[in-house]
PDB file of C-alpha atoms and ligand atoms in Angstrom:
ATOM      1  CA  MET A   1       0.000   0.000   0.000  1.00  0.00           C
ATOM      2  CA  PRO A   2       1.462   3.399  -0.952  1.00  0.00           C
ATOM      3  CA  LYS A   3       1.578   5.764   2.033  1.00  0.00           C
ATOM      4  CA  LEU A   4       2.940   8.626  -0.056  1.00  0.00           C
ATOM      5  CA  ALA A   5       1.442  10.363  -3.061  1.00  0.00           C
ATOM      6  CA  ILE A   6       2.398  13.039  -5.509  1.00  0.00           C
ATOM      7  CA  ILE A   7      -0.294  15.044  -7.240  1.00  0.00           C
ATOM      8  CA  GLY A   8       1.258  16.525 -10.357  1.00  0.00           C
ATOM      9  CA  GLY A   9      -0.138  19.843 -11.511  1.00  0.00           C
ATOM     10  CA  THR A  10       0.402  21.762 -14.742  1.00  0.00           C
ATOM     11  CA  GLY A  11       3.552  20.532 -16.486  1.00  0.00           C
ATOM     12  CA  VAL A  12       4.015  17.479 -14.235  1.00  0.00           C
ATOM     13  CA  TYR A  13       2.000  14.787 -16.004  1.00  0.00           C
ATOM     14  CA  GLN A  14       3.928  11.612 -15.335  1.00  0.00           C
ATOM     15  CA  PRO A  15       5.925  10.452 -12.388  1.00  0.00           C
ATOM     16  CA  GLY A  16       9.182   9.951 -14.289  1.00  0.00           C
ATOM     17  CA  ILE A  17      10.818   8.968 -10.991  1.00  0.00           C
ATOM     18  CA  LEU A  18       9.099   5.678 -10.172  1.00  0.00           C
ATOM     19  CA  ASP A  19       9.969   2.084 -11.115  1.00  0.00           C
ATOM     20  CA  ASP A  20       7.617  -0.834 -11.805  1.00  0.00           C
ATOM     21  CA  VAL A  21       4.692   1.500 -12.359  1.00  0.00           C
ATOM     22  CA  ARG A  22       1.211  -0.008 -12.536  1.00  0.00           C
ATOM     23  CA  GLU A  23      -1.932   1.926 -13.495  1.00  0.00           C
ATOM     24  CA  GLU A  24      -4.887   1.643 -11.149  1.00  0.00           C
ATOM     25  CA  VAL A  25      -8.402   2.961 -11.600  1.00  0.00           C
ATOM     26  CA  VAL A  26      -9.994   3.462  -8.198  1.00  0.00           C
ATOM     27  CA  THR A  27     -13.774   3.658  -8.002  1.00  0.00           C
ATOM     28  CA  THR A  28     -14.992   5.904  -5.181  1.00  0.00           C
ATOM     29  CA  LYS A  29     -18.466   7.121  -4.251  1.00  0.00           C
ATOM     30  CA  TYR A  30     -17.549  10.425  -5.952  1.00  0.00           C
ATOM     31  CA  GLY A  31     -16.383   8.920  -9.232  1.00  0.00           C
ATOM     32  CA  ARG A  32     -13.331   7.169 -10.647  1.00  0.00           C
ATOM     33  CA  ALA A  33      -9.732   8.278 -10.382  1.00  0.00           C
ATOM     34  CA  LYS A  34      -6.649   7.121 -12.268  1.00  0.00           C
ATOM     35  CA  VAL A  35      -3.533   6.556 -10.196  1.00  0.00           C
ATOM     36  CA  ALA A  36      -0.091   5.287 -11.148  1.00  0.00           C
ATOM     37  CA  VAL A  37       1.568   3.324  -8.360  1.00  0.00           C
ATOM     38  CA  GLY A  38       5.284   2.509  -8.426  1.00  0.00           C
ATOM     39  CA  PHE A  39       8.431   2.427  -6.329  1.00  0.00           C
ATOM     40  CA  TYR A  40      11.065   5.005  -5.469  1.00  0.00           C
ATOM     41  CA  GLU A  41      14.074   3.463  -3.719  1.00  0.00           C
ATOM     42  CA  GLY A  42      11.898   0.653  -2.388  1.00  0.00           C
ATOM     43  CA  LEU A  43       9.153   2.996  -1.142  1.00  0.00           C
ATOM     44  CA  GLU A  44       5.721   2.529  -2.699  1.00  0.00           C
ATOM     45  CA  VAL A  45       4.434   5.845  -4.060  1.00  0.00           C
ATOM     46  CA  ALA A  46       1.209   6.847  -5.819  1.00  0.00           C
ATOM     47  CA  PHE A  47       1.169   9.461  -8.564  1.00  0.00           C
ATOM     48  CA  MET A  48      -1.846  11.287  -9.896  1.00  0.00           C
ATOM     49  CA  ALA A  49      -1.944  13.807 -12.752  1.00  0.00           C
ATOM     50  CA  ARG A  50      -4.451  16.374 -11.527  1.00  0.00           C
ATOM     51  CA  HIS A  51      -5.429  17.607 -14.979  1.00  0.00           C
ATOM     52  CA  GLY A  52      -5.442  14.152 -16.579  1.00  0.00           C
ATOM     53  CA  ALA A  53      -3.204  13.041 -19.420  1.00  0.00           C
ATOM     54  CA  GLY A  54      -2.272  15.932 -21.698  1.00  0.00           C
ATOM     55  CA  HIS A  55      -3.927  18.548 -19.420  1.00  0.00           C
ATOM     56  CA  SER A  56      -7.418  17.592 -20.600  1.00  0.00           C
ATOM     57  CA  LEU A  57      -9.282  18.727 -17.437  1.00  0.00           C
ATOM     58  CA  PRO A  58      -9.597  22.414 -16.493  1.00  0.00           C
ATOM     59  CA  PRO A  59      -9.186  23.295 -12.787  1.00  0.00           C
ATOM     60  CA  HIS A  60     -12.900  23.871 -12.102  1.00  0.00           C
ATOM     61  CA  LEU A  61     -13.804  20.419 -13.503  1.00  0.00           C
ATOM     62  CA  VAL A  62     -11.189  18.336 -11.689  1.00  0.00           C
ATOM     63  CA  ASN A  63     -12.954  15.748  -9.516  1.00  0.00           C
ATOM     64  CA  TYR A  64     -11.020  16.642  -6.368  1.00  0.00           C
ATOM     65  CA  ARG A  65     -13.200  14.481  -4.122  1.00  0.00           C
ATOM     66  CA  ALA A  66     -12.699  11.363  -6.237  1.00  0.00           C
ATOM     67  CA  ASN A  67      -8.949  12.021  -6.402  1.00  0.00           C
ATOM     68  CA  ILE A  68      -8.455  12.418  -2.649  1.00  0.00           C
ATOM     69  CA  ALA A  69     -10.913   9.619  -1.796  1.00  0.00           C
ATOM     70  CA  ALA A  70      -8.999   7.314  -4.170  1.00  0.00           C
ATOM     71  CA  LEU A  71      -5.678   8.145  -2.503  1.00  0.00           C
ATOM     72  CA  ARG A  72      -7.220   7.526   0.905  1.00  0.00           C
ATOM     73  CA  GLU A  73      -8.566   4.158  -0.251  1.00  0.00           C
ATOM     74  CA  LEU A  74      -5.091   3.217  -1.413  1.00  0.00           C
ATOM     75  CA  GLY A  75      -3.789   3.959   2.096  1.00  0.00           C
ATOM     76  CA  VAL A  76      -2.023   7.267   1.364  1.00  0.00           C
ATOM     77  CA  GLU A  77      -1.129   9.376   4.434  1.00  0.00           C
ATOM     78  CA  ARG A  78       1.032  12.115   2.942  1.00  0.00           C
ATOM     79  CA  VAL A  79       0.495  14.077  -0.277  1.00  0.00           C
ATOM     80  CA  VAL A  80       2.934  16.429  -1.967  1.00  0.00           C
ATOM     81  CA  ALA A  81       1.212  18.465  -4.674  1.00  0.00           C
ATOM     82  CA  THR A  82       2.813  20.589  -7.362  1.00  0.00           C
ATOM     83  CA  ALA A  83       1.199  23.731  -8.714  1.00  0.00           C
ATOM     84  CA  ALA A  84       1.973  26.370 -11.304  1.00  0.00           C
ATOM     85  CA  VAL A  85       1.244  29.847  -9.953  1.00  0.00           C
ATOM     86  CA  GLY A  86       1.347  33.467 -10.992  1.00  0.00           C
ATOM     87  CA  SER A  87       3.169  35.850  -8.646  1.00  0.00           C
ATOM     88  CA  LEU A  88       1.753  38.960  -6.998  1.00  0.00           C
ATOM     89  CA  ASN A  89       4.900  39.485  -5.006  1.00  0.00           C
ATOM     90  CA  LEU A  90       7.905  40.912  -6.847  1.00  0.00           C
ATOM     91  CA  ASP A  91      10.255  38.925  -4.578  1.00  0.00           C
ATOM     92  CA  MET A  92       8.731  35.697  -5.919  1.00  0.00           C
ATOM     93  CA  LYS A  93      10.081  35.533  -9.446  1.00  0.00           C
ATOM     94  CA  PRO A  94       9.327  33.206 -12.366  1.00  0.00           C
ATOM     95  CA  GLY A  95      11.256  29.980 -11.775  1.00  0.00           C
ATOM     96  CA  ASP A  96      11.178  30.347  -7.941  1.00  0.00           C
ATOM     97  CA  PHE A  97       9.593  27.728  -5.683  1.00  0.00           C
ATOM     98  CA  VAL A  98       7.158  28.756  -2.951  1.00  0.00           C
ATOM     99  CA  LEU A  99       6.195  26.442  -0.081  1.00  0.00           C
ATOM    100  CA  VAL A 100       2.833  28.067   0.528  1.00  0.00           C
ATOM    101  CA  ASP A 101       1.520  28.057   4.094  1.00  0.00           C
ATOM    102  CA  GLN A 102      -1.908  29.703   3.801  1.00  0.00           C
ATOM    103  CA  PHE A 103      -4.639  30.120   1.229  1.00  0.00           C
ATOM    104  CA  LEU A 104      -7.389  32.578   0.360  1.00  0.00           C
ATOM    105  CA  ASP A 105     -10.328  30.818  -1.264  1.00  0.00           C
ATOM    106  CA  PHE A 106     -11.920  32.589  -4.249  1.00  0.00           C
ATOM    107  CA  THR A 107     -13.401  29.486  -5.865  1.00  0.00           C
ATOM    108  CA  LYS A 108     -17.099  29.434  -6.675  1.00  0.00           C
ATOM    109  CA  GLY A 109     -19.231  26.419  -5.938  1.00  0.00           C
ATOM    110  CA  ARG A 110     -16.809  23.513  -6.371  1.00  0.00           C
ATOM    111  CA  PRO A 111     -17.774  20.457  -4.284  1.00  0.00           C
ATOM    112  CA  ALA A 112     -15.407  21.193  -1.414  1.00  0.00           C
ATOM    113  CA  THR A 113     -16.174  18.699   1.359  1.00  0.00           C
ATOM    114  CA  PHE A 114     -16.713  14.995   1.999  1.00  0.00           C
ATOM    115  CA  TYR A 115     -19.244  15.977   4.686  1.00  0.00           C
ATOM    116  CA  ASP A 116     -22.377  17.046   2.863  1.00  0.00           C
ATOM    117  CA  GLY A 117     -24.777  16.157   5.658  1.00  0.00           C
ATOM    118  CA  GLY A 118     -27.093  13.120   5.676  1.00  0.00           C
ATOM    119  CA  GLU A 119     -25.170   9.837   5.892  1.00  0.00           C
ATOM    120  CA  ALA A 120     -21.845  11.651   5.592  1.00  0.00           C
ATOM    121  CA  GLY A 121     -22.606  13.941   8.540  1.00  0.00           C
ATOM    122  CA  VAL A 122     -21.596  17.553   9.113  1.00  0.00           C
ATOM    123  CA  VAL A 123     -17.975  18.321   9.975  1.00  0.00           C
ATOM    124  CA  HIS A 124     -16.425  21.768  10.386  1.00  0.00           C
ATOM    125  CA  CYS A 125     -12.787  21.017   9.805  1.00  0.00           C
ATOM    126  CA  ASP A 126     -10.116  23.195  11.434  1.00  0.00           C
ATOM    127  CA  MET A 127      -8.162  25.006   8.725  1.00  0.00           C
ATOM    128  CA  THR A 128      -6.015  27.356  10.819  1.00  0.00           C
ATOM    129  CA  VAL A 129      -2.858  25.773   9.404  1.00  0.00           C
ATOM    130  CA  PRO A 130      -3.968  24.355   6.052  1.00  0.00           C
ATOM    131  CA  TYR A 131      -0.665  22.915   4.770  1.00  0.00           C
ATOM    132  CA  CYS A 132       1.203  20.345   6.905  1.00  0.00           C
ATOM    133  CA  PRO A 133       4.115  22.173   8.621  1.00  0.00           C
ATOM    134  CA  ALA A 134       6.148  18.960   9.007  1.00  0.00           C
ATOM    135  CA  LEU A 135       5.888  18.140   5.314  1.00  0.00           C
ATOM    136  CA  ARG A 136       6.744  21.725   4.381  1.00  0.00           C
ATOM    137  CA  GLU A 137       9.778  21.559   6.626  1.00  0.00           C
ATOM    138  CA  VAL A 138      11.108  18.475   4.831  1.00  0.00           C
ATOM    139  CA  LEU A 139      10.520  20.073   1.420  1.00  0.00           C
ATOM    140  CA  ALA A 140      12.317  23.222   2.572  1.00  0.00           C
ATOM    141  CA  ARG A 141      15.300  21.234   3.829  1.00  0.00           C
ATOM    142  CA  VAL A 142      15.621  19.342   0.562  1.00  0.00           C
ATOM    143  CA  ALA A 143      15.342  22.447  -1.617  1.00  0.00           C
ATOM    144  CA  ASP A 144      17.796  24.375   0.584  1.00  0.00           C
ATOM    145  CA  SER A 145      20.322  21.577   0.410  1.00  0.00           C
ATOM    146  CA  ARG A 146      20.315  21.961  -3.389  1.00  0.00           C
ATOM    147  CA  GLY A 147      20.846  25.713  -3.061  1.00  0.00           C
ATOM    148  CA  TRP A 148      17.604  26.648  -4.828  1.00  0.00           C
ATOM    149  CA  LYS A 149      15.644  29.788  -4.212  1.00  0.00           C
ATOM    150  CA  VAL A 150      12.732  28.593  -2.100  1.00  0.00           C
ATOM    151  CA  HIS A 151      10.309  30.909  -0.351  1.00  0.00           C
ATOM    152  CA  GLN A 152       9.316  29.498   3.034  1.00  0.00           C
ATOM    153  CA  GLY A 153       5.675  30.409   3.237  1.00  0.00           C
ATOM    154  CA  GLY A 154       3.349  32.422   1.090  1.00  0.00           C
ATOM    155  CA  VAL A 155      -0.357  33.019   0.704  1.00  0.00           C
ATOM    156  CA  TYR A 156      -1.899  31.107  -2.220  1.00  0.00           C
ATOM    157  CA  VAL A 157      -4.968  32.765  -3.680  1.00  0.00           C
ATOM    158  CA  CYS A 158      -7.170  30.151  -5.317  1.00  0.00           C
ATOM    159  CA  ALA A 159      -9.070  31.671  -8.236  1.00  0.00           C
ATOM    160  CA  GLU A 160     -11.893  29.858  -9.992  1.00  0.00           C
ATOM    161  CA  GLY A 161     -10.472  30.063 -13.515  1.00  0.00           C
ATOM    162  CA  PRO A 162     -10.167  28.738 -16.087  1.00  0.00           C
ATOM    163  CA  ARG A 163      -9.595  32.275 -17.315  1.00  0.00           C
ATOM    164  CA  PHE A 164      -6.677  34.235 -15.916  1.00  0.00           C
ATOM    165  CA  GLU A 165      -7.496  37.122 -13.562  1.00  0.00           C
ATOM    166  CA  THR A 166      -8.171  40.759 -14.383  1.00  0.00           C
ATOM    167  CA  ALA A 167      -5.611  43.328 -13.266  1.00  0.00           C
ATOM    168  CA  ALA A 168      -8.186  44.658 -10.754  1.00  0.00           C
ATOM    169  CA  GLU A 169      -8.676  41.207  -9.233  1.00  0.00           C
ATOM    170  CA  ILE A 170      -4.930  40.841  -8.809  1.00  0.00           C
ATOM    171  CA  ARG A 171      -4.729  44.302  -7.165  1.00  0.00           C
ATOM    172  CA  MET A 172      -7.458  43.185  -4.752  1.00  0.00           C
ATOM    173  CA  PHE A 173      -5.768  39.856  -3.992  1.00  0.00           C
ATOM    174  CA  LYS A 174      -2.518  41.699  -3.315  1.00  0.00           C
ATOM    175  CA  GLN A 175      -4.246  44.090  -0.899  1.00  0.00           C
ATOM    176  CA  LEU A 176      -5.710  41.087   0.904  1.00  0.00           C
ATOM    177  CA  GLY A 177      -2.257  39.629   1.465  1.00  0.00           C
ATOM    178  CA  GLY A 178      -1.966  37.172  -1.438  1.00  0.00           C
ATOM    179  CA  ASP A 179       1.505  36.256  -2.722  1.00  0.00           C
ATOM    180  CA  VAL A 180       0.720  33.835  -5.534  1.00  0.00           C
ATOM    181  CA  VAL A 181      -2.366  32.888  -7.516  1.00  0.00           C
ATOM    182  CA  GLY A 182      -3.405  29.532  -8.903  1.00  0.00           C
ATOM    183  CA  MET A 183      -6.601  27.606  -9.543  1.00  0.00           C
ATOM    184  CA  THR A 184      -6.338  24.240  -7.789  1.00  0.00           C
ATOM    185  CA  SER A 185      -5.180  24.238  -4.158  1.00  0.00           C
ATOM    186  CA  VAL A 186      -8.778  24.601  -2.959  1.00  0.00           C
ATOM    187  CA  PRO A 187     -10.520  22.257  -2.405  1.00  0.00           C
ATOM    188  CA  GLU A 188      -7.664  19.737  -2.805  1.00  0.00           C
ATOM    189  CA  CYS A 189      -5.904  20.891   0.380  1.00  0.00           C
ATOM    190  CA  VAL A 190      -9.179  20.979   2.332  1.00  0.00           C
ATOM    191  CA  LEU A 191     -10.237  17.478   1.271  1.00  0.00           C
ATOM    192  CA  ALA A 192      -6.831  16.082   2.188  1.00  0.00           C
ATOM    193  CA  ARG A 193      -7.233  17.505   5.707  1.00  0.00           C
ATOM    194  CA  GLU A 194     -10.774  16.124   5.956  1.00  0.00           C
ATOM    195  CA  ALA A 195      -9.299  12.748   5.029  1.00  0.00           C
ATOM    196  CA  GLY A 196      -6.662  13.091   7.787  1.00  0.00           C
ATOM    197  CA  MET A 197      -3.777  13.321   5.334  1.00  0.00           C
ATOM    198  CA  CYS A 198      -0.708  15.525   5.466  1.00  0.00           C
ATOM    199  CA  TYR A 199      -0.706  17.808   2.435  1.00  0.00           C
ATOM    200  CA  ALA A 200       1.823  20.327   1.144  1.00  0.00           C
ATOM    201  CA  THR A 201       2.152  22.221  -2.112  1.00  0.00           C
ATOM    202  CA  VAL A 202       5.340  23.055  -3.956  1.00  0.00           C
ATOM    203  CA  ALA A 203       4.267  26.037  -6.016  1.00  0.00           C
ATOM    204  CA  MET A 204       6.401  27.025  -8.968  1.00  0.00           C
ATOM    205  CA  VAL A 205       6.117  30.628 -10.107  1.00  0.00           C
ATOM    206  CA  THR A 206       5.584  30.560 -13.865  1.00  0.00           C
ATOM    207  CA  ASN A 207       4.705  34.211 -14.458  1.00  0.00           C
ATOM    208  CA  TYR A 208       3.913  37.540 -12.842  1.00  0.00           C
ATOM    209  CA  ALA A 209       0.132  37.765 -12.398  1.00  0.00           C
ATOM    210  CA  ALA A 210      -2.065  40.009 -14.553  1.00  0.00           C
ATOM    211  CA  GLY A 211      -1.130  43.686 -14.267  1.00  0.00           C
ATOM    212  CA  ILE A 212       1.978  42.952 -12.164  1.00  0.00           C
ATOM    213  CA  SER A 213       3.892  42.725 -15.415  1.00  0.00           C
ATOM    214  CA  PRO A 214       2.658  44.754 -18.393  1.00  0.00           C
ATOM    215  CA  ALA A 215       2.760  41.691 -20.698  1.00  0.00           C
ATOM    216  CA  LYS A 216      -0.344  39.709 -21.633  1.00  0.00           C
ATOM    217  CA  LEU A 217      -0.586  36.288 -19.951  1.00  0.00           C
ATOM    218  CA  THR A 218      -0.586  33.076 -21.962  1.00  0.00           C
ATOM    219  CA  HIS A 219      -0.851  29.438 -20.970  1.00  0.00           C
ATOM    220  CA  THR A 220       2.068  28.751 -23.324  1.00  0.00           C
ATOM    221  CA  GLU A 221       4.325  30.946 -21.166  1.00  0.00           C
ATOM    222  CA  VAL A 222       3.206  29.035 -18.045  1.00  0.00           C
ATOM    223  CA  LEU A 223       4.030  25.702 -19.731  1.00  0.00           C
ATOM    224  CA  GLU A 224       7.407  26.942 -20.985  1.00  0.00           C
ATOM    225  CA  ILE A 225       8.644  28.032 -17.541  1.00  0.00           C
ATOM    226  CA  MET A 226       7.307  24.817 -16.034  1.00  0.00           C
ATOM    227  CA  ALA A 227       9.092  22.724 -18.666  1.00  0.00           C
ATOM    228  CA  THR A 228      12.379  24.536 -17.965  1.00  0.00           C
ATOM    229  CA  ASN A 229      12.106  23.840 -14.228  1.00  0.00           C
ATOM    230  CA  VAL A 230      10.378  20.489 -14.125  1.00  0.00           C
ATOM    231  CA  GLN A 231      13.657  18.677 -13.520  1.00  0.00           C
ATOM    232  CA  ASN A 232      14.274  20.768 -10.371  1.00  0.00           C
ATOM    233  CA  MET A 233      10.746  19.963  -9.252  1.00  0.00           C
ATOM    234  CA  ARG A 234      11.439  16.231  -9.758  1.00  0.00           C
ATOM    235  CA  THR A 235      14.665  16.511  -7.770  1.00  0.00           C
ATOM    236  CA  ILE A 236      12.824  18.134  -4.834  1.00  0.00           C
ATOM    237  CA  LEU A 237      10.152  15.440  -4.971  1.00  0.00           C
ATOM    238  CA  MET A 238      12.706  12.618  -5.051  1.00  0.00           C
ATOM    239  CA  GLY A 239      14.753  14.027  -2.178  1.00  0.00           C
ATOM    240  CA  THR A 240      11.590  14.488  -0.149  1.00  0.00           C
ATOM    241  CA  LEU A 241      10.129  11.019  -0.686  1.00  0.00           C
ATOM    242  CA  GLY A 242      13.209   9.415   0.796  1.00  0.00           C
ATOM    243  CA  LEU A 243      12.724  11.389   4.042  1.00  0.00           C
ATOM    244  CA  LEU A 244       9.066  10.492   4.537  1.00  0.00           C
ATOM    245  CA  ALA A 245       9.223   6.826   5.402  1.00  0.00           C
ATOM    246  CA  GLY A 246       8.741   7.298   9.160  1.00  0.00           C
ATOM    247  CA  PRO A 247       5.591   7.768  11.228  1.00  0.00           C
ATOM    248  CA  ARG A 248       3.781  11.108  11.256  1.00  0.00           C
ATOM    249  CA  GLU A 249       4.279  13.435  14.209  1.00  0.00           C
ATOM    250  CA  CYS A 250       2.062  16.332  13.116  1.00  0.00           C
ATOM    251  CA  GLY A 251      -1.613  16.783  13.980  1.00  0.00           C
ATOM    252  CA  CYS A 252      -3.038  16.323  10.469  1.00  0.00           C
ATOM    253  CA  ALA A 253      -4.770  13.041  11.322  1.00  0.00           C
ATOM    254  CA  ASP A 254      -6.417  14.382  14.527  1.00  0.00           C
ATOM    255  CA  ILE A 255      -9.542  15.288  12.585  1.00  0.00           C
ATOM    256  CA  LEU A 256     -10.301  11.587  12.087  1.00  0.00           C
ATOM    257  CA  GLN A 257     -10.596  10.991  15.859  1.00  0.00           C
ATOM    258  CA  GLU A 258     -12.847  14.033  16.167  1.00  0.00           C
ATOM    259  CA  ILE A 259     -15.081  12.745  13.372  1.00  0.00           C
ATOM    260  CA  GLU A 260     -15.229   9.317  14.993  1.00  0.00           C
ATOM    261  CA  LYS A 261     -16.217  10.933  18.318  1.00  0.00           C
ATOM    262  CA  LEU A 262     -18.980  12.952  16.619  1.00  0.00           C
ATOM    263  CA  ARG A 263     -20.245   9.754  14.936  1.00  0.00           C
ATOM    264  CA  ARG A 264     -20.379   7.903  18.272  1.00  0.00           C
ATOM    265  CA  GLN A 265     -22.189  10.805  19.945  1.00  0.00           C
ATOM    266  CA  GLY A 266     -24.682  10.880  17.045  1.00  0.00           C
ATOM    267  CA  LYS A 267     -25.490   7.205  17.591  1.00  0.00           C
ATOM    268  CA  GLU A 268     -25.947   7.489  21.369  1.00  0.00           C
TER     269      GLU A 268
HETATM  270  N1  HPA B   1      -3.206  32.939 -12.482  1.00  0.00           N
HETATM  271  C1  HPA B   1      -3.865  31.806 -12.142  1.00  0.00           C
HETATM  272  N2  HPA B   1      -3.343  30.601 -12.252  1.00  0.00           N
HETATM  273  C2  HPA B   1      -2.084  30.505 -12.710  1.00  0.00           C
HETATM  274  C3  HPA B   1      -1.335  31.640 -13.082  1.00  0.00           C
HETATM  275  C4  HPA B   1      -1.931  32.923 -12.968  1.00  0.00           C
HETATM  276  O1  HPA B   1      -1.328  33.971 -13.267  1.00  0.00           O
HETATM  277  N3  HPA B   1      -0.121  31.190 -13.500  1.00  0.00           N
HETATM  278  C5  HPA B   1      -0.138  29.839 -13.367  1.00  0.00           C
HETATM  279  N4  HPA B   1      -1.319  29.406 -12.894  1.00  0.00           N
END
């Protein structure tokens, strides 16, 4: 059973780092999800391409619940996600990595919880610290050891997409404290927490966001920067996997005990 998973975002469509890869299709109550499972230095690791093969799924149509439920069914405890982001912060330059530590949610109506009431129950999940600090710490150590420019922390603004933002939206996000903007961390990060998993995102800055640079934004530019840096991303992922074999010491799984307690109380 793989306890570790990588969710590859824009530009990261195949593991490339795993041996003996087998394709699995996991059927969940939310739909089906495709997962590649293989080995990295003897460790079993699951890989999922968030946007499907060849980037065929836009961010607002990704079945985040099926993806996270599938990883949970496979036994995954820790997820490292990659994400392409635009930068609102001039210190975070194209090609830089950002280990985001907070998000601002500007999505609109995506199914964002496993707890929709009824059978599933109602759960208000703590989101004070949305990304696992222990996992972020390992990623930071690995990136630092390679001498790469890595920003420790940053506020990820999740926009609905699939269009890029207006210059006014970016000005607003900046005033609210946003550092980078993307379209996928919510609800993926939230669902991972609801499932008791550790979750961290390695964001790669692919461009300055709309209006921050005078140039028009294109998806081609995002893909080009990602392609140039994808090898560095792979190196961070590989270095990190090797350090995640031990037991978890963070509080990311605490939610599961709370949910169990609520269930028991509901039955009494
Ligand atoms: N905005 C939203 N999502 C993105 C961007 C952007 O500028 N760049 C890469 N993903």
